[in-house]
CSV table of C-alpha atoms in Angstrom, one decimal:
chain,number,residue,atom,x,y,z
A,84,MET,CA,53.6,10.2,-21.3
A,85,SER,CA,54.5,12.6,-18.5
A,86,ARG,CA,54.4,16.3,-19.3
A,87,LYS,CA,56.7,18.5,-17.2
A,88,PHE,CA,54.7,20.9,-15.1
A,89,PHE,CA,55.0,24.5,-16.3
A,90,VAL,CA,54.4,27.6,-14.2
A,91,GLY,CA,54.5,31.0,-15.9
A,92,GLY,CA,54.4,34.3,-14.0
A,93,ASN,CA,53.0,37.2,-16.0
A,94,TRP,CA,54.1,40.4,-14.2
A,95,LYS,CA,52.1,42.5,-16.7
A,96,MET,CA,52.8,46.3,-16.5
A,97,ASN,CA,53.9,46.1,-12.8
A,98,GLY,CA,57.0,46.7,-10.8
A,99,ASP,CA,60.1,48.7,-10.8
A,100,LYS,CA,63.8,47.8,-10.3
A,101,LYS,CA,63.3,47.9,-6.5
A,102,SER,CA,60.2,45.8,-6.2
A,103,LEU,CA,61.2,43.4,-9.0
A,104,GLY,CA,64.7,43.1,-7.5
A,105,GLU,CA,63.1,42.1,-4.1
A,106,LEU,CA,60.8,39.6,-5.9
A,107,ILE,CA,63.7,38.1,-7.8
A,108,GLN,CA,65.7,37.7,-4.5
A,109,THR,CA,62.7,35.9,-2.9
A,110,LEU,CA,62.5,33.6,-5.9
A,111,ASN,CA,66.2,32.9,-6.0
A,112,GLY,CA,66.3,32.1,-2.3
A,113,GLY,CA,63.1,30.1,-2.3
A,114,LYS,CA,62.9,26.3,-2.2
A,115,VAL,CA,61.3,25.4,-5.5
A,116,ASP,CA,60.3,22.0,-6.9
A,117,PRO,CA,63.1,21.0,-9.4
A,118,ASN,CA,60.6,19.1,-11.5
A,119,VAL,CA,58.8,22.2,-12.5
A,120,GLU,CA,59.7,24.5,-15.4
A,121,VAL,CA,59.3,28.1,-14.3
A,122,VAL,CA,59.2,31.2,-16.6
A,123,CYS,CA,58.7,34.8,-15.5
A,124,GLY,CA,57.2,37.3,-17.9
A,125,ALA,CA,58.8,40.6,-17.4
A,126,PRO,CA,57.9,44.0,-18.9
A,127,SER,CA,60.1,44.5,-22.0
A,128,ILE,CA,62.0,47.4,-20.4
A,129,TYR,CA,63.1,45.0,-17.6
A,130,LEU,CA,63.9,41.9,-19.6
A,131,ASP,CA,67.6,42.4,-19.4
A,132,PHE,CA,67.3,43.2,-15.7
A,133,ALA,CA,65.2,40.1,-15.0
A,134,ARG,CA,67.5,37.8,-17.0
A,135,SER,CA,70.7,39.1,-15.4
A,136,HIS,CA,69.4,38.8,-11.8
A,137,LEU,CA,67.1,35.7,-11.9
A,138,ASP,CA,68.8,32.4,-11.1
A,139,ALA,CA,69.5,30.4,-14.2
A,140,LYS,CA,67.0,27.7,-13.2
A,141,PHE,CA,64.2,30.2,-14.0
A,142,GLY,CA,63.3,31.1,-17.5
A,143,VAL,CA,62.3,34.6,-18.6
A,144,ALA,CA,59.6,35.6,-21.1
A,145,ALA,CA,58.7,38.8,-23.0
A,146,GLN,CA,55.0,39.6,-22.7
A,147,ASN,CA,54.6,40.3,-26.4
A,148,CYS,CA,56.6,40.7,-29.7
A,149,TYR,CA,56.0,41.7,-33.3
A,150,LYS,CA,55.8,39.5,-36.4
A,151,VAL,CA,59.0,40.7,-38.1
A,152,PRO,CA,62.7,41.0,-37.1
A,153,LYS,CA,63.2,44.7,-37.4
A,154,GLY,CA,61.8,47.9,-39.0
A,155,ALA,CA,59.7,51.0,-38.7
A,156,PHE,CA,57.4,49.7,-35.9
A,157,THR,CA,57.7,52.3,-33.1
A,158,GLY,CA,57.2,50.8,-29.7
A,159,GLU,CA,57.4,47.2,-30.7
A,160,ILE,CA,60.1,44.6,-29.9
A,161,SER,CA,61.2,41.6,-32.1
A,162,PRO,CA,62.1,38.0,-31.2
A,163,ALA,CA,65.6,38.9,-32.3
A,164,MET,CA,65.8,41.6,-29.6
A,165,ILE,CA,64.3,39.3,-27.0
A,166,LYS,CA,66.9,36.7,-27.7
A,167,ASP,CA,69.6,39.3,-27.6
A,168,CYS,CA,68.7,39.9,-24.0
A,169,GLY,CA,69.3,36.2,-23.3
A,170,VAL,CA,65.5,35.6,-23.1
A,171,ASN,CA,64.0,32.4,-24.6
A,172,TRP,CA,60.2,32.8,-24.2
A,173,VAL,CA,57.4,35.1,-25.3
A,174,ILE,CA,53.7,35.2,-24.2
A,175,LEU,CA,51.4,35.8,-27.2
A,176,GLY,CA,47.7,36.2,-27.6
A,177,HIS,CA,47.0,37.2,-24.0
A,178,SER,CA,43.4,38.3,-23.6
A,179,GLU,CA,44.6,41.8,-22.7
A,180,ARG,CA,46.4,42.0,-26.1
A,181,ARG,CA,43.3,40.7,-27.8
A,182,HIS,CA,40.6,42.7,-26.0
A,183,VAL,CA,42.4,45.9,-24.8
A,184,PHE,CA,44.7,46.3,-27.8
A,185,GLY,CA,42.6,44.8,-30.5
A,186,GLU,CA,45.0,42.1,-31.7
A,187,SER,CA,43.3,39.7,-34.2
A,188,ASP,CA,43.6,36.0,-34.3
A,189,GLU,CA,45.4,36.4,-37.6
A,190,LEU,CA,48.0,38.8,-36.1
A,191,ILE,CA,48.6,36.5,-33.1
A,192,GLY,CA,49.1,33.6,-35.6
A,193,GLN,CA,51.7,35.6,-37.6
A,194,LYS,CA,53.5,36.6,-34.4
A,195,THR,CA,53.5,32.9,-33.2
A,196,ALA,CA,55.0,31.7,-36.5
A,197,HIS,CA,57.8,34.4,-36.5
A,198,ALA,CA,58.6,33.9,-32.8
A,199,LEU,CA,59.0,30.1,-33.3
A,200,GLU,CA,61.0,30.6,-36.5
A,201,SER,CA,63.3,32.9,-34.4
A,202,GLY,CA,63.9,30.1,-31.8
A,203,LEU,CA,61.7,31.5,-29.0
A,204,GLY,CA,59.4,29.3,-27.0
A,205,VAL,CA,55.8,30.5,-27.2
A,206,ILE,CA,53.2,30.6,-24.4
A,207,ALA,CA,50.1,30.9,-26.6
A,208,CYS,CA,47.0,32.2,-24.8
A,209,ILE,CA,43.4,31.4,-25.7
A,210,GLY,CA,40.1,31.9,-23.8
A,211,GLU,CA,36.5,32.9,-23.9
A,212,LYS,CA,34.8,36.0,-22.5
A,213,LEU,CA,31.9,35.8,-20.0
A,214,ASP,CA,29.2,36.4,-22.6
A,215,GLU,CA,30.7,33.6,-24.7
A,216,ARG,CA,30.8,31.2,-21.7
A,217,GLU,CA,27.2,32.1,-20.8
A,218,GLY,CA,26.1,31.8,-24.4
A,219,GLY,CA,27.5,28.3,-24.6
A,220,THR,CA,30.1,29.1,-27.3
A,221,THR,CA,33.3,28.4,-25.2
A,222,GLU,CA,34.4,25.5,-27.4
A,223,LYS,CA,33.7,27.3,-30.6
A,224,VAL,CA,35.7,30.3,-29.5
A,225,VAL,CA,38.7,28.4,-28.0
A,226,PHE,CA,38.9,26.0,-30.9
A,227,ALA,CA,38.9,28.9,-33.4
A,228,GLN,CA,41.7,30.6,-31.5
A,229,THR,CA,43.7,27.4,-31.2
A,230,LYS,CA,43.3,26.6,-35.0
A,231,VAL,CA,44.9,29.9,-36.0
A,232,ILE,CA,47.8,29.2,-33.6
A,233,ALA,CA,48.1,25.5,-34.8
A,234,ASP,CA,48.2,26.6,-38.4
A,235,ASN,CA,51.4,28.6,-37.6
A,236,VAL,CA,53.2,25.9,-35.6
A,237,LYS,CA,55.7,23.5,-37.1
A,238,ASP,CA,57.5,22.4,-33.9
A,239,TRP,CA,55.1,21.9,-31.0
A,240,SER,CA,57.9,21.1,-28.5
A,241,LYS,CA,58.4,24.9,-28.2
A,242,VAL,CA,54.7,25.7,-27.5
A,243,VAL,CA,52.8,25.8,-24.3
A,244,LEU,CA,49.1,26.4,-24.6
A,245,ALA,CA,47.6,28.6,-21.9
A,246,TYR,CA,43.8,28.4,-21.4
A,247,GLU,CA,42.7,31.6,-19.7
A,248,PRO,CA,38.9,32.2,-19.4
A,249,VAL,CA,38.8,36.0,-19.8
A,250,TRP,CA,36.0,36.2,-17.1
A,251,ALA,CA,38.5,34.8,-14.6
A,252,ILE,CA,41.4,37.1,-15.2
A,253,GLY,CA,42.0,39.7,-12.5
A,254,THR,CA,38.4,39.3,-11.3
A,255,GLY,CA,39.1,37.0,-8.4
A,256,LYS,CA,36.8,34.4,-10.1
A,257,THR,CA,38.5,31.2,-10.9
A,258,ALA,CA,37.1,28.5,-13.1
A,259,SER,CA,36.5,25.5,-10.9
A,260,PRO,CA,39.0,22.7,-11.3
A,261,GLN,CA,36.2,20.7,-13.1
A,262,GLN,CA,35.6,23.6,-15.5
A,263,ALA,CA,39.3,24.0,-16.3
A,264,GLN,CA,39.7,20.2,-16.7
A,265,GLU,CA,36.7,20.0,-19.1
A,266,VAL,CA,38.1,22.7,-21.4
A,267,HIS,CA,41.7,21.3,-21.3
A,268,GLU,CA,40.4,17.8,-22.1
A,269,LYS,CA,38.4,19.1,-25.1
A,270,LEU,CA,41.5,21.1,-26.3
A,271,ARG,CA,43.5,17.9,-26.1
A,272,GLY,CA,40.8,16.2,-28.1
A,273,TRP,CA,40.9,19.0,-30.7
A,274,LEU,CA,44.7,18.7,-31.0
A,275,LYS,CA,44.4,14.9,-31.4
A,276,SER,CA,41.8,15.3,-34.2
A,277,ASN,CA,43.4,18.3,-36.0
A,278,VAL,CA,47.2,18.0,-35.3
A,279,SER,CA,48.2,14.6,-34.1
A,280,GLU,CA,47.9,12.2,-31.3
A,281,ALA,CA,51.6,12.6,-30.4
A,282,VAL,CA,51.2,16.4,-30.1
A,283,ALA,CA,47.9,16.1,-28.1
A,284,ASN,CA,49.7,13.8,-25.6
A,285,SER,CA,52.9,15.9,-25.3
A,286,VAL,CA,51.8,19.6,-25.4
A,287,ARG,CA,51.4,21.2,-22.1
A,288,ILE,CA,48.1,23.0,-21.6
A,289,ILE,CA,48.3,25.3,-18.6
A,290,TYR,CA,45.5,27.2,-16.8
A,291,GLY,CA,45.4,31.0,-16.2
A,292,GLY,CA,42.8,33.0,-14.4
A,293,SER,CA,43.2,34.3,-10.8
A,294,VAL,CA,45.4,31.3,-9.8
A,295,THR,CA,46.5,31.7,-6.1
A,296,GLY,CA,48.2,29.7,-3.4
A,297,ALA,CA,44.7,28.8,-2.2
A,298,THR,CA,43.5,27.4,-5.5
A,299,CYS,CA,46.6,25.9,-7.1
A,300,LYS,CA,46.8,22.5,-5.5
A,301,GLU,CA,43.3,21.5,-6.5
A,302,LEU,CA,43.6,22.9,-10.1
A,303,GLY,CA,47.0,21.2,-10.5
A,304,SER,CA,45.6,17.8,-9.5
A,305,GLU,CA,43.4,17.7,-12.7
A,306,LYS,CA,44.9,15.3,-15.2
A,307,ASP,CA,44.9,17.7,-18.2
A,308,VAL,CA,46.1,20.8,-16.2
A,309,ASP,CA,49.8,20.9,-16.9
A,310,GLY,CA,50.6,24.0,-14.9
A,311,PHE,CA,49.5,27.7,-14.6
A,312,LEU,CA,50.0,31.1,-16.1
A,313,VAL,CA,49.8,33.3,-13.0
A,314,GLY,CA,49.0,37.0,-12.9
A,315,GLY,CA,48.8,39.0,-9.7
A,316,ALA,CA,50.0,36.2,-7.4
A,317,SER,CA,53.3,35.9,-9.4
A,318,LEU,CA,54.3,39.3,-7.9
A,319,LYS,CA,54.0,37.9,-4.4
A,320,PRO,CA,56.0,35.4,-2.3
A,321,GLU,CA,53.0,33.0,-2.7
A,322,PHE,CA,54.3,32.4,-6.3
A,323,ILE,CA,56.7,29.9,-4.7
A,324,GLU,CA,53.7,28.0,-3.2
A,325,ILE,CA,52.1,27.9,-6.7
A,326,ILE,CA,55.3,26.6,-8.3
A,327,ASN,CA,55.3,23.8,-5.7
A,328,ALA,CA,51.6,22.9,-6.2
A,329,LYS,CA,52.5,19.3,-7.2
A,330,ALA,CA,55.3,18.9,-4.6
């Protein structure tokens, strides 16, 4: 079955109304492949701004959320608040949340369950660190992370799995198309064995890790790479080139 190509832009903690306004104008005016689902991950303080200015053909994602609808959790935002801004996606389990902010697999699983129950689509991130890649434990690490996410998913149609080797994020290093394909294929195999063949065939597994206009076409041509989660390049005009990688 054909899986709709998915390109997410993770703006991280970057931009202001001026620069993001300019980026949004560029995206709105750009010629983008209509067969690609595009979602931009804005800082929480700019979710409303992004949703009200971005063309309706683009989705918007929060970069994180908490595991309950409301309460005494200073600094957090809930799926209910995200939806109230007209936003339908959230990025969860990003390596920066795991390794900078110490989020556990268990917490990411709980957040995933609550976000899905609240009607958000989830871009769920998994990936190994450099020492794990070099130590030969890539599969063990990504399968363990995927299992905790899978245990918390009832409806896979709302989930996009983002494989992001931590050693390739913001480093300028990109996994080779063959390295990306190998892990994506193994992840699909894991889903087939542990969830179902239908889910394995339909769920989109996207690649993140220093994706650029220069690397996107080759990466996107691999059969199990169903799109990208783009960091730095999503803040530049070349994001349009990345969206059009399959055009």
